[in-house]
Coordinates of C-alpha atoms and ligand atoms in Angstrom, one line a residue:
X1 CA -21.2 -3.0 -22.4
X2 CA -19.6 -6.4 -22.7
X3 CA -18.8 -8.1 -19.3
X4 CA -14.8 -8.3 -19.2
X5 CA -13.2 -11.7 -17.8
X6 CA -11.6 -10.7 -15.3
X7 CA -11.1 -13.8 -13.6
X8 CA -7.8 -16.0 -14.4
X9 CA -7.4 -19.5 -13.4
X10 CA -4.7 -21.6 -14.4
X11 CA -3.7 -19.3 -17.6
X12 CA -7.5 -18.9 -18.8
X13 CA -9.3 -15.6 -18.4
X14 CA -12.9 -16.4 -17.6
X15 CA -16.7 -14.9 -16.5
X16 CA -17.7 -15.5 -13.0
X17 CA -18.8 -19.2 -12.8
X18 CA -22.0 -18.1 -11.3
X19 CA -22.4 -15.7 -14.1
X20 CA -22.1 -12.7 -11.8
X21 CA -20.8 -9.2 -12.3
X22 CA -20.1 -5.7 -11.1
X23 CA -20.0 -2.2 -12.8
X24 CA -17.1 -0.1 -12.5
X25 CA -17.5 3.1 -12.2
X26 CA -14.8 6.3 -13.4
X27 CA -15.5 8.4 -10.7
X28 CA -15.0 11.8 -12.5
X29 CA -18.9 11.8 -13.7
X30 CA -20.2 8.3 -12.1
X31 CA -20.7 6.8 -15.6
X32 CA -19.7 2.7 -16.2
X33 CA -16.0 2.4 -16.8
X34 CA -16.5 -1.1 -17.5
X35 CA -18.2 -4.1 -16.2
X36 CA -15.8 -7.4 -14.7
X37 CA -16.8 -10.7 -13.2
X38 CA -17.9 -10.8 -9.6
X39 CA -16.4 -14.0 -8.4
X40 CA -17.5 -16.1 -5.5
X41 CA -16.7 -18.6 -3.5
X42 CA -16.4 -21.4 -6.0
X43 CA -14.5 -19.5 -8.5
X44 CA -12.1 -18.8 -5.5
X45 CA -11.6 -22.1 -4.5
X46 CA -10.9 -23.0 -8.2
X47 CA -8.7 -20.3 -8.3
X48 CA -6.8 -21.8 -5.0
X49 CA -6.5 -24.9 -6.6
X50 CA -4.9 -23.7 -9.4
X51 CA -2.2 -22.2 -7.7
X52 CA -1.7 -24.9 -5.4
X53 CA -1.8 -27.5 -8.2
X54 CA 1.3 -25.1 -9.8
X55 CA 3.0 -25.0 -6.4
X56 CA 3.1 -28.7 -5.1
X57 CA 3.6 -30.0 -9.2
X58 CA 4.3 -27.7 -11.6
X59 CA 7.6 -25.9 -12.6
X60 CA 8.0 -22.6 -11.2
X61 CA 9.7 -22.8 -7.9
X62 CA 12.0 -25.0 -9.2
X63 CA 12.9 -22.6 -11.6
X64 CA 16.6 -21.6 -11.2
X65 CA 17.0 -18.2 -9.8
X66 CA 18.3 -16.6 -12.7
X67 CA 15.4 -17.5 -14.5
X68 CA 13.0 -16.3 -12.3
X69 CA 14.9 -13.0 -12.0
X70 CA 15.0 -12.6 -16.1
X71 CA 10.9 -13.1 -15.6
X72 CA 10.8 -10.2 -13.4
X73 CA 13.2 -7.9 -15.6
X74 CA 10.9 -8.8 -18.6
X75 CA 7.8 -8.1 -16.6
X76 CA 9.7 -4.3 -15.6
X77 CA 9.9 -3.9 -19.3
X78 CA 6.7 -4.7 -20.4
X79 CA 5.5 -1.9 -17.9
X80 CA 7.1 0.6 -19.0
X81 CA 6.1 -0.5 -22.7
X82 CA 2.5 0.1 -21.6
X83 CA 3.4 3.0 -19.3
X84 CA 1.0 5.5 -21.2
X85 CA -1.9 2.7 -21.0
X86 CA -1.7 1.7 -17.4
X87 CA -1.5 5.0 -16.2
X88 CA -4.6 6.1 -18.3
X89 CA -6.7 2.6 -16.6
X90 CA -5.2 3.6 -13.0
X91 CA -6.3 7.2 -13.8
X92 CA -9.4 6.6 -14.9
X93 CA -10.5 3.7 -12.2
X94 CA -8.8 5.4 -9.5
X95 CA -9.6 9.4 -10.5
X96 CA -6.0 10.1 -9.6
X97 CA -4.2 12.2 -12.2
X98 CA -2.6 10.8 -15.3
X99 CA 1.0 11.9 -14.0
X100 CA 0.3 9.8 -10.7
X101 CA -0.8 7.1 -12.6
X102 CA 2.7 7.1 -14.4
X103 CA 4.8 7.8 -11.5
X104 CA 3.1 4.7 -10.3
X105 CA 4.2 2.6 -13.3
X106 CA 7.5 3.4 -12.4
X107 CA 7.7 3.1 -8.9
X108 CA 6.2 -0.6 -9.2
X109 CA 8.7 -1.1 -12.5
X110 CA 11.6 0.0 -10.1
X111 CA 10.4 -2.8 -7.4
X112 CA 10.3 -5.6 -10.2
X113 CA 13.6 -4.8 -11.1
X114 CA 14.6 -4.4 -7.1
X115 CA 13.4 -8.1 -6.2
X116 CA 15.1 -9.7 -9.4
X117 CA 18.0 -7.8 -8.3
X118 CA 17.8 -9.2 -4.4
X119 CA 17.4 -12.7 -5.0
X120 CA 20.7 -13.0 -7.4
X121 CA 22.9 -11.2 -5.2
X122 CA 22.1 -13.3 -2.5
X123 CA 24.0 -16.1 -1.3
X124 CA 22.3 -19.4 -1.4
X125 CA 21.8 -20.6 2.2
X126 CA 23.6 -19.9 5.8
X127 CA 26.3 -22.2 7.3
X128 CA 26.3 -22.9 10.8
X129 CA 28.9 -24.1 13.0
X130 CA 27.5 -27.4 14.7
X131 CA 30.9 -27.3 16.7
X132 CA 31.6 -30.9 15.0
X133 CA 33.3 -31.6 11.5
X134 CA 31.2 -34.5 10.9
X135 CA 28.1 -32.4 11.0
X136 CA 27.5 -30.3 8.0
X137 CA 24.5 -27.6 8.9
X138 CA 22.7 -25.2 6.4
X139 CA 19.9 -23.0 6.7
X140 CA 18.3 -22.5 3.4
X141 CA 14.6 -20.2 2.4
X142 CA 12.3 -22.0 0.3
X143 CA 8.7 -20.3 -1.1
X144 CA 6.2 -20.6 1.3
X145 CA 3.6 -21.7 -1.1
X146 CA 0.2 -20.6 -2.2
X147 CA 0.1 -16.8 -1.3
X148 CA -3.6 -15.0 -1.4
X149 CA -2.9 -11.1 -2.2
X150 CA -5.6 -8.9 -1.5
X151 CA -5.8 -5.5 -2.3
X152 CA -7.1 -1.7 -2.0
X153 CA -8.3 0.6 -4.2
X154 CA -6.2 3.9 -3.9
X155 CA -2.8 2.6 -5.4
X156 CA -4.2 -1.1 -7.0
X157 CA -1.0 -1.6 -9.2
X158 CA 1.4 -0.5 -6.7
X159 CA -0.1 -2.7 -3.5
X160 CA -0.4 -5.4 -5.8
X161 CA 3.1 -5.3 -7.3
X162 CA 4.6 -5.0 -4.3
X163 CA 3.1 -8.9 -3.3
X164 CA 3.3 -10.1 -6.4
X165 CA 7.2 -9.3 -7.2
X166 CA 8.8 -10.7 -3.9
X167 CA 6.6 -13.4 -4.4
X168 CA 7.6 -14.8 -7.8
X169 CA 11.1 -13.9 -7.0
X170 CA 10.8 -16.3 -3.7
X171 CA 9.1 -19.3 -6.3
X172 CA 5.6 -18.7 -5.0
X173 CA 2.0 -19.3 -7.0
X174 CA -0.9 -17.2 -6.0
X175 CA -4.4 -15.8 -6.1
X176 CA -4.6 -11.8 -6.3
X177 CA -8.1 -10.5 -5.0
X178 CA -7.8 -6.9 -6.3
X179 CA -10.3 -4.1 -4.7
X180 CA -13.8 -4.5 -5.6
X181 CA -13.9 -0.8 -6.9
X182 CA -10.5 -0.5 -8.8
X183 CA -10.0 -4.3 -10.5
X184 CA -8.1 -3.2 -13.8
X185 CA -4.8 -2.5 -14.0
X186 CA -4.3 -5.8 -11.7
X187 CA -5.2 -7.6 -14.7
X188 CA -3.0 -5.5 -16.9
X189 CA -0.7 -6.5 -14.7
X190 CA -1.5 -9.9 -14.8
X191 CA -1.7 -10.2 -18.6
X192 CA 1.9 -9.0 -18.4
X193 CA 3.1 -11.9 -16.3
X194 CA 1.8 -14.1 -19.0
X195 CA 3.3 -12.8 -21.8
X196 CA 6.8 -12.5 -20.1
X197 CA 6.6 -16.4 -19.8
X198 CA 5.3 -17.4 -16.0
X199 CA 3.6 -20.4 -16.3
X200 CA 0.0 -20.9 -16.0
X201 CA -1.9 -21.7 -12.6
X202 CA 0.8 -19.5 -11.1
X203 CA -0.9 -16.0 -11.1
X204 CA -4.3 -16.2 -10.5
X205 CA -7.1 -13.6 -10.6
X206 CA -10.5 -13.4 -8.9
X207 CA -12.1 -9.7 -9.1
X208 CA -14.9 -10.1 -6.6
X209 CA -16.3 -8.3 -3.1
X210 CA -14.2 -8.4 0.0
X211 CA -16.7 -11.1 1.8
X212 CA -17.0 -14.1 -0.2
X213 CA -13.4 -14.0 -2.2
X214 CA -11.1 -12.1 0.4
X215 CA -12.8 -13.6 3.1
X216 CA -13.0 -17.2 1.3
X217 CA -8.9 -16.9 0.5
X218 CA -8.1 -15.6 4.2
X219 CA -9.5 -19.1 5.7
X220 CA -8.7 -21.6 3.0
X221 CA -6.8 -24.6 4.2
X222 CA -4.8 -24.4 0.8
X223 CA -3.5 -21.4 1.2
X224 CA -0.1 -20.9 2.5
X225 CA 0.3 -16.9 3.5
X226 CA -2.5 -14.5 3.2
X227 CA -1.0 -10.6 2.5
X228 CA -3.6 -8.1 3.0
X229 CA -3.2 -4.3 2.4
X230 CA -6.3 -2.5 3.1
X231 CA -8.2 -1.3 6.1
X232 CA -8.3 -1.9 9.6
X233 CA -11.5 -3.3 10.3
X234 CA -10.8 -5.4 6.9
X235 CA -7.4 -6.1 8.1
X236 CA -9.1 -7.7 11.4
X237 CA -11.1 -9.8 10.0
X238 CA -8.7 -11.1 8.0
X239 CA -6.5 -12.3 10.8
X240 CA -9.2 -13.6 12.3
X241 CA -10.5 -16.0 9.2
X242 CA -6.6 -16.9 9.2
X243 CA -6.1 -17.9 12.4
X244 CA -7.9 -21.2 13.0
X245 CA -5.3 -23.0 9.3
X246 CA -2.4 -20.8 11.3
X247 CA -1.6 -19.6 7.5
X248 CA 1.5 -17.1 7.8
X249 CA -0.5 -13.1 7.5
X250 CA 0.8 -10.0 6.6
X251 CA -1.2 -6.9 7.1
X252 CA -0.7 -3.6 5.8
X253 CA -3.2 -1.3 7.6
X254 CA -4.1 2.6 7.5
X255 CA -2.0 5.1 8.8
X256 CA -3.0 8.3 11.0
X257 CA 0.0 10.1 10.2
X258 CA 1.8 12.9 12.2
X259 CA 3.7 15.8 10.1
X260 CA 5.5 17.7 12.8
X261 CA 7.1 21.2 11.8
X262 CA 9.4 23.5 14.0
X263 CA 9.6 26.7 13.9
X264 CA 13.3 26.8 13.1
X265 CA 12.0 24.8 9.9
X266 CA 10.2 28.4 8.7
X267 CA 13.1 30.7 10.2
X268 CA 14.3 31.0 6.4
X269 CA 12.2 32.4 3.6
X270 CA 13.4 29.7 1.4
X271 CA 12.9 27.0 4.6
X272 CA 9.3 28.2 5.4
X273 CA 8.1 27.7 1.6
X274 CA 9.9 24.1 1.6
X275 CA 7.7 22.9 4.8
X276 CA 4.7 24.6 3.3
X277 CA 5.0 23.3 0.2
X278 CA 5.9 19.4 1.6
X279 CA 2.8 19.8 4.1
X280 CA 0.6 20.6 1.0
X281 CA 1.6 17.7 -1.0
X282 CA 1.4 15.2 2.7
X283 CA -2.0 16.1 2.7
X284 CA -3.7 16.4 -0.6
X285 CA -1.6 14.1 -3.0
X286 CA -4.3 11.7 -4.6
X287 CA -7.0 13.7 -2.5
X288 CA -5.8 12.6 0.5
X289 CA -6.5 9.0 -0.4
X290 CA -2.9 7.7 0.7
X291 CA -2.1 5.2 3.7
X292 CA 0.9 7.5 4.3
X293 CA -1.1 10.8 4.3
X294 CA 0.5 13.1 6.5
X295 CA -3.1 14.5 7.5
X296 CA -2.5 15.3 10.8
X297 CA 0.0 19.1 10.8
X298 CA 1.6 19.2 14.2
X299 CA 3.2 22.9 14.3
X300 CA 5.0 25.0 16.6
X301 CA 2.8 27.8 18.3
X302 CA 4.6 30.4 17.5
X303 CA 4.6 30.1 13.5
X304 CA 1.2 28.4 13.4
X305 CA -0.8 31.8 12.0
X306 CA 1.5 32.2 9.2
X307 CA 1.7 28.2 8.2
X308 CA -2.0 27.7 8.1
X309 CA -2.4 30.7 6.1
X310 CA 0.1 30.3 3.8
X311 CA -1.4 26.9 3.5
X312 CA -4.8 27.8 3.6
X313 CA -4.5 30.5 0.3
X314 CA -2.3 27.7 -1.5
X315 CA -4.8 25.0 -1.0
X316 CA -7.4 26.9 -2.3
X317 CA -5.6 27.3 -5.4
X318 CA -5.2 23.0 -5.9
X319 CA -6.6 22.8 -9.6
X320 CA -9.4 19.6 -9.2
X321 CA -10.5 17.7 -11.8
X322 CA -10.6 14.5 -14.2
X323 CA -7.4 12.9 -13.3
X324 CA -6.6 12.7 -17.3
X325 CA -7.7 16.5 -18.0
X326 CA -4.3 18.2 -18.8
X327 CA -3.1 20.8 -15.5
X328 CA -5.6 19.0 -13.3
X329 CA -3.4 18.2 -9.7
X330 CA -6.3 16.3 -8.5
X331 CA -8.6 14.1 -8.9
X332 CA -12.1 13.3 -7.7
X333 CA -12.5 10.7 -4.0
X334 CA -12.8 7.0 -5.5
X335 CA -16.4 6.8 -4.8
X336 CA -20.0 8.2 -3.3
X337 CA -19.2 6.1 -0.3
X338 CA -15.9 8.1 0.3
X339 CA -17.2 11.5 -0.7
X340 CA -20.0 10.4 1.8
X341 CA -17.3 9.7 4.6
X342 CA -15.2 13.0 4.1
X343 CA -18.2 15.3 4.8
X344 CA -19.4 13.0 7.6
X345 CA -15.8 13.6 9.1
X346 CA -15.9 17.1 8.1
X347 CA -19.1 18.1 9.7
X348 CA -17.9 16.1 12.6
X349 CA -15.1 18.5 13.4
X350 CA -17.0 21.3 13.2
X351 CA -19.4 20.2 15.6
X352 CA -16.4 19.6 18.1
X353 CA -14.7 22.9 17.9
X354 CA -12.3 22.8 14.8
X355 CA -12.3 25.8 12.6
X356 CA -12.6 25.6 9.0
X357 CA -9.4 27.8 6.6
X358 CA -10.4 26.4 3.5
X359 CA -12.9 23.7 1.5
X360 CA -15.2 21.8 3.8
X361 CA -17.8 21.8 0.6
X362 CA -17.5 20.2 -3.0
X363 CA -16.4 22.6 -5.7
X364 CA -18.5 24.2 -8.3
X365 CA -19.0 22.3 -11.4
X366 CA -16.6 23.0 -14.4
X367 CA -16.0 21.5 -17.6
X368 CA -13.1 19.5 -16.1
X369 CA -15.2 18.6 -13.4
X370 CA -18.9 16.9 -13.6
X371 CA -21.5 17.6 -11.4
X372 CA -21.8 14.1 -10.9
X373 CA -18.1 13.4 -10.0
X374 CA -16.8 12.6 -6.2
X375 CA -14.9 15.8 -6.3
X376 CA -14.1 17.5 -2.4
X377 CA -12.3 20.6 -2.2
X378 CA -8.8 20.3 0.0
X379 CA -9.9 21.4 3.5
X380 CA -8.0 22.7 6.3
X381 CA -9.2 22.6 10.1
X382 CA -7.7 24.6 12.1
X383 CA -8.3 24.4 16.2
X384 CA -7.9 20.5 16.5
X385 CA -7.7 18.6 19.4
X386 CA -6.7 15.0 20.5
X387 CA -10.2 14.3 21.6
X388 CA -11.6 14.7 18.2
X389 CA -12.9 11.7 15.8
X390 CA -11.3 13.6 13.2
X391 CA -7.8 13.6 14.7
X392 CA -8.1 9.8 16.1
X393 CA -9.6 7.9 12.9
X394 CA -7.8 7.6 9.5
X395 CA -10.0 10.0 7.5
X396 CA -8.9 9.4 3.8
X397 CA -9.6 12.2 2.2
X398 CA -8.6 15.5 1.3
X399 CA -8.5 16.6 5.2
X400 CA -5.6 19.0 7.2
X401 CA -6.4 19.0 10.8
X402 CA -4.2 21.4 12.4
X403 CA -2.8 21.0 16.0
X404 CA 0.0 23.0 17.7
X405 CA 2.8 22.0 20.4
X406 CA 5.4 24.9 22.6
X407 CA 8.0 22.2 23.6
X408 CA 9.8 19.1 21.3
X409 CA 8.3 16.8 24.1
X410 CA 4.9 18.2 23.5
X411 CA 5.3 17.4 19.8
X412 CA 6.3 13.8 20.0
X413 CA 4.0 12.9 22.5
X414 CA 1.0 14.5 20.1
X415 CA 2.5 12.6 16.8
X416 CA 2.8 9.2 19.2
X417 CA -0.6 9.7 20.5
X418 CA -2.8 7.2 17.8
X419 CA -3.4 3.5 17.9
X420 CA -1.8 3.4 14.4
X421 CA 2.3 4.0 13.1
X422 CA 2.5 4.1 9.8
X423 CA 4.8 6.9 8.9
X424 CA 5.0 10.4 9.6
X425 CA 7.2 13.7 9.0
X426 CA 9.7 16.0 11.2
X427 CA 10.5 19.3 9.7
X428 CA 13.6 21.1 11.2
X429 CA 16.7 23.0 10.8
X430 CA 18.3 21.7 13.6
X431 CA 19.5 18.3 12.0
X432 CA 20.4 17.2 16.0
X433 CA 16.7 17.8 16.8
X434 CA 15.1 16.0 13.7
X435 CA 17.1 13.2 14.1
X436 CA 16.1 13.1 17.8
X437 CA 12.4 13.3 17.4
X438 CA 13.1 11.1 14.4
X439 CA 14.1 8.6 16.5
X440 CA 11.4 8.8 19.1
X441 CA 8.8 8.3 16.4
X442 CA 6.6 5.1 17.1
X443 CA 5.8 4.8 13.0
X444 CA 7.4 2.6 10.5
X445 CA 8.6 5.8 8.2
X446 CA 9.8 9.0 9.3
X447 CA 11.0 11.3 6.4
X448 CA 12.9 14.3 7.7
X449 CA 12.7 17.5 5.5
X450 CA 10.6 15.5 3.4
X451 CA 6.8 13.9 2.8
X452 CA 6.2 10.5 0.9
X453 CA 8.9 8.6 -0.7
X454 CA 10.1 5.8 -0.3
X455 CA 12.5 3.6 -2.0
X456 CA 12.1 -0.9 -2.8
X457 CA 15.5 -1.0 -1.4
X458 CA 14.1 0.0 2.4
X459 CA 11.0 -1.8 4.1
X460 CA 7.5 -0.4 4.0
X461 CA 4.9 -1.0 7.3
X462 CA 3.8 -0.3 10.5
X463 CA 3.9 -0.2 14.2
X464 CA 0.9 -1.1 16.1
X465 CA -2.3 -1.0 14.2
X466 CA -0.9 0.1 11.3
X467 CA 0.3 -3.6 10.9
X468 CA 2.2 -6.7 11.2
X469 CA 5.3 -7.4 8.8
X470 CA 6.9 -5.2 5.9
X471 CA 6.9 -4.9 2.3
X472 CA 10.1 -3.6 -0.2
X473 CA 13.8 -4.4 1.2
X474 CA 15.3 -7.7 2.1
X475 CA 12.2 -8.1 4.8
X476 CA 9.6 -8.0 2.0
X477 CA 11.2 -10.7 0.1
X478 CA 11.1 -12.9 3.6
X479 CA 7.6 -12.5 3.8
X480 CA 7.2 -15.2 0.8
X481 CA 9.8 -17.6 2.3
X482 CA 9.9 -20.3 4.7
X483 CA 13.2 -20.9 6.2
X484 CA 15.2 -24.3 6.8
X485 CA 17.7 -25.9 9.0
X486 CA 19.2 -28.4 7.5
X487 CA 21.6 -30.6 9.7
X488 CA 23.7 -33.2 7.8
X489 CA 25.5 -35.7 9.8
X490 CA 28.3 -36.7 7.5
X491 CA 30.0 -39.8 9.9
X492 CA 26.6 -41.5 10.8
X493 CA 27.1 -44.1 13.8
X494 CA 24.4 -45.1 16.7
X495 CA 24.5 -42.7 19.4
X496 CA 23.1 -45.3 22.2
X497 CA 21.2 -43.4 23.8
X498 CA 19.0 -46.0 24.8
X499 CA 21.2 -49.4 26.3
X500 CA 18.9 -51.7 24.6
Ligands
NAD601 P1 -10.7 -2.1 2.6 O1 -10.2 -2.7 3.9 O2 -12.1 -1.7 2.5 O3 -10.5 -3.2 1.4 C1 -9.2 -3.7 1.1 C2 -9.4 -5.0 0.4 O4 -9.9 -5.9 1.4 C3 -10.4 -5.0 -0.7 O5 -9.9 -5.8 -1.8 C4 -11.6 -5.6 -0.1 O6 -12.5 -6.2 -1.0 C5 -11.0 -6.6 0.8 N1 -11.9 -7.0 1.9 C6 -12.9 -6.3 2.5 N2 -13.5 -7.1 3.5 C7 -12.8 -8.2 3.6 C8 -12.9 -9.4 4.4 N3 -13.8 -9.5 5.3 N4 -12.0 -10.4 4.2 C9 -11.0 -10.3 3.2 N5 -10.9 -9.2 2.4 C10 -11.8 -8.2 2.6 O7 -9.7 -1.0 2.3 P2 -9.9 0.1 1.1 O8 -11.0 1.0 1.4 O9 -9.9 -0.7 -0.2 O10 -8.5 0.8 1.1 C11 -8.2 1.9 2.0 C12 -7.4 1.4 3.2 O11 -6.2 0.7 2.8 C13 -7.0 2.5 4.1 O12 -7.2 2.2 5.4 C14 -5.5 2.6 3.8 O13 -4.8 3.2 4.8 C15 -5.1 1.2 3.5 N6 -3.9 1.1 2.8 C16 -2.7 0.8 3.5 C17 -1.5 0.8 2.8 C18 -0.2 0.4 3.5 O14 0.8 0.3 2.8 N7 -0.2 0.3 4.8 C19 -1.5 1.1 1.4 C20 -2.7 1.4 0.8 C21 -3.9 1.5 1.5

């Protein structure tokens, strides 16, 4: 198989300097998808000085705002021109099914359009009252600068998008690092920048592990803002590489995420369907492989029997398989490593006390579904507790653990109880109670009578270790931008301050 080059500097696609490369593998059977450059340190650092060179001399954020907004409109076209494609590459590098894939390529075509939106609707700087008329005073937002992007591998287009259009739209250049395991649709992605007319030396591409590029990009000196969406541990180290240049650093971390359901929620045929239903797709969606997976079911005593069995027989019924296989609802786990992990975490529970309903093993082979593929059957653990590795640490895979509350205090305290706060659920029929729990929620999403969705007009990220700044809405657009006073004296005479 011919090596691709994966690597973009300054508008050229290239092998790794160093000649290195990495297999990728489709995770439905374990065969080579494709193989890409492994970049290093060097082509980093080439790749830095590309986009710096296009910051500090070349055109783009000087471009007039109009301009840069008709980029990102062309870009949001030329995805959905190559919907089918990228959806198929995201399918088949990720394993999530082809109809995720697409929703994807629209969700990230939505937020291209979003951004381009933002910045011409916005007004062009602030003016401030100095409390004189000879003082004119403006604050303005200017790009930050070079911007390192690095990535994960469960939604690769979608992270990356989400950096990469509030970036341009701000006038930034950058260097995207996308996840060793799932590097291609960032360069489809990247391709598509070109052809919609961005400059070269603005996007730049190194495909490479997370230590040297990610680690090389979070403590260049020539790098301006380092965004990082990926794990914790990752996410530390990151900070830490970033600290001693004092770069700006936004970090989108992993999630341990609460779905809370009153009983009043299931008092209704119709009701107890709609939180079984939403409880099924918080868990399982993409195998469970989502920062916002509402993996944790928090559920009032009294309907708990009925809910986890409900759930239980429905779960067991999730059709598994190739992510591009027509009526497959889910795909294989991204990789050995994570299949490892889930029956690590599995096994785990177990051993403390929790009570397996359904899965806890792979699933037979089928003809959708290689021996050799990552596949994990959903799994729900019933008889979970707070003290239990599977209820404190983000699992990330197709994992339900089941816990139970009598009062609403009970129930918030149990969904606040977890270093991270990325998002979680309240189902209820009692709109005054919802909102109230709602409220009391320490996560940066709460969806009430709903899992999952979220919209670019209304920020994405977390409280305490789920992160530190947001992405989407006008506060993912400030992440690019530095911001300006500008203070004008317009009658300029000595002020004496000192006699001589
Ligand atoms: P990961 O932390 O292993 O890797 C993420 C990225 O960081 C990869 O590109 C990797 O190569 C790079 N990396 C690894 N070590 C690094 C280092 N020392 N310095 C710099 N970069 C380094 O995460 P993953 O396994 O790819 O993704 C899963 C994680 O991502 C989960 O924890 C999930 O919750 C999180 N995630 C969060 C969000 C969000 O919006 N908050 C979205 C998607 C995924």
């Amino acid at each position: 198989m011919s090596v691709i080059e994966s690597i973009h500097i300054d508008g050229a696609w290239r092998k790794a300097a160093a000649g290195g490369t990495r297999e990728i593998l489709d995770p439905a059977d374990a065969t080579t998808l494709a193989v890409v450059a492994e970049g290093d340190r060097d082509d980093t650092d080439a790749a830095v000085a590309a986009a710096r060179r296009a910051f500090d001399a070349g055109e783009w954020p000087g471009t007039p705002t109009a301009e840069r907004a008709a980029l990102l409109r062309r870009v949001a076209g030329l995805l959905q021109r190559d919907r089918e494609e990228i959806a198929r590459t995201e399918s088949r590098d990720t394993g999530k099914t082809l109809e995720e894939g697409r929703v994807d390529v629209d969700d990230v075509t939505a937020a291209f359009r979003y951004f381009a939106d933002l910045v011409m609707h916005e007004s062009g700087g602030r003016v401030v009252d100095a409390g004189s008329p000879d003082v004119h005073s403006v604050v303005v937002h200017e790009p930050v600068g070079v911007c390192a992007m690095i990535t994960p591998w469960n939604y690769p287009l979608l992270q990356a998008s989400w950096k990469v259009a509030p970036a341009l739209a701000a006038g930034n250049t950058f260097v995207v690092k996308p996840s060793e395991v799932t590097p291609l649709s960032t360069l489809h992605l990247v391709k598509l920048l070109a052809e919609a007319g961005l400059p070269d030396g603005v996007a730049n591409v190194v495909t490479g592990a997370g230590d040297p590029v990610g680690a090389r990009l979070s403590e260049h000196p020539d790098v301006d803002l380092v965004s990082f969406t990926g794990g914790l541990v990752s996410g530390t180290k990151v900070a830490q590489a970033a600290a001693p240049t004092v770069k700006k650093v936004a970090l989108e971390l992993g999630g341990k995420n609460p779905n809370v359901v009153f009983a009043d929620a299931c008092a209704t045929e119709e009701g107890f369907d709609h939180a079984v239903d939403q409880a099924l797709n918080a868990a399982f969606i993409h195998s469970g492989q989502v920062c916002s997976a509402g993996a944790r079911l928090i559920v009032e005593d009294s309907v708990r029997d009925r809910f986890v069995a409900e759930l239980a027989a429905r779960a067991r019924k999730i059709r598994l398989g190739r992510g591009t296989e027509e009526g497959v609802e889910c795909g294989p786990l991204v990789s050995a490593e994570q299949l490892a992990k889930t029956e690590a975490y599995v096994a785990s529970a177990l051993s403390e006390g929790a009570v397996l309903r359904c899965g806890g093993e792979r699933p037979e082979p089928g003809p959708a579904r290689p021996a050799t593929g990552y596949f994990y059957s959903p799994t729900v653990l019933d008889n979970c507790h707070r003290g239990m590795r599977v209820i404190r640490e983000e699992t990330f895979g197709p994992l339900l653990t089941v816990e139970t509350f009598r009062t609403e205090d009970e129930a918030v305290a149990l969904a606040n109880d977890t270093e991270y706060g990325l998002a979680g659920g309240v189902f209820s029929a009692d709109t005054a109670r919802a909102r109230r729990v709602a409220a009391r929620l320490r996560h940066g999403t709460v969806w009430i009578n709903d899992f999952h969705p979220y919209l670019p007009q209304a920020e994405w990220g977390g409280f305490g270790k789920s992160g530190v700044g947001r992405e989407l809405g006008p506060h993912g657009l400030a992440e690019y931008r530095e911001t300006k006073h500008v203070y004008e004296n317009l009658r300029p005479a000595p002020v004496r301050w000192f006699a001589g």
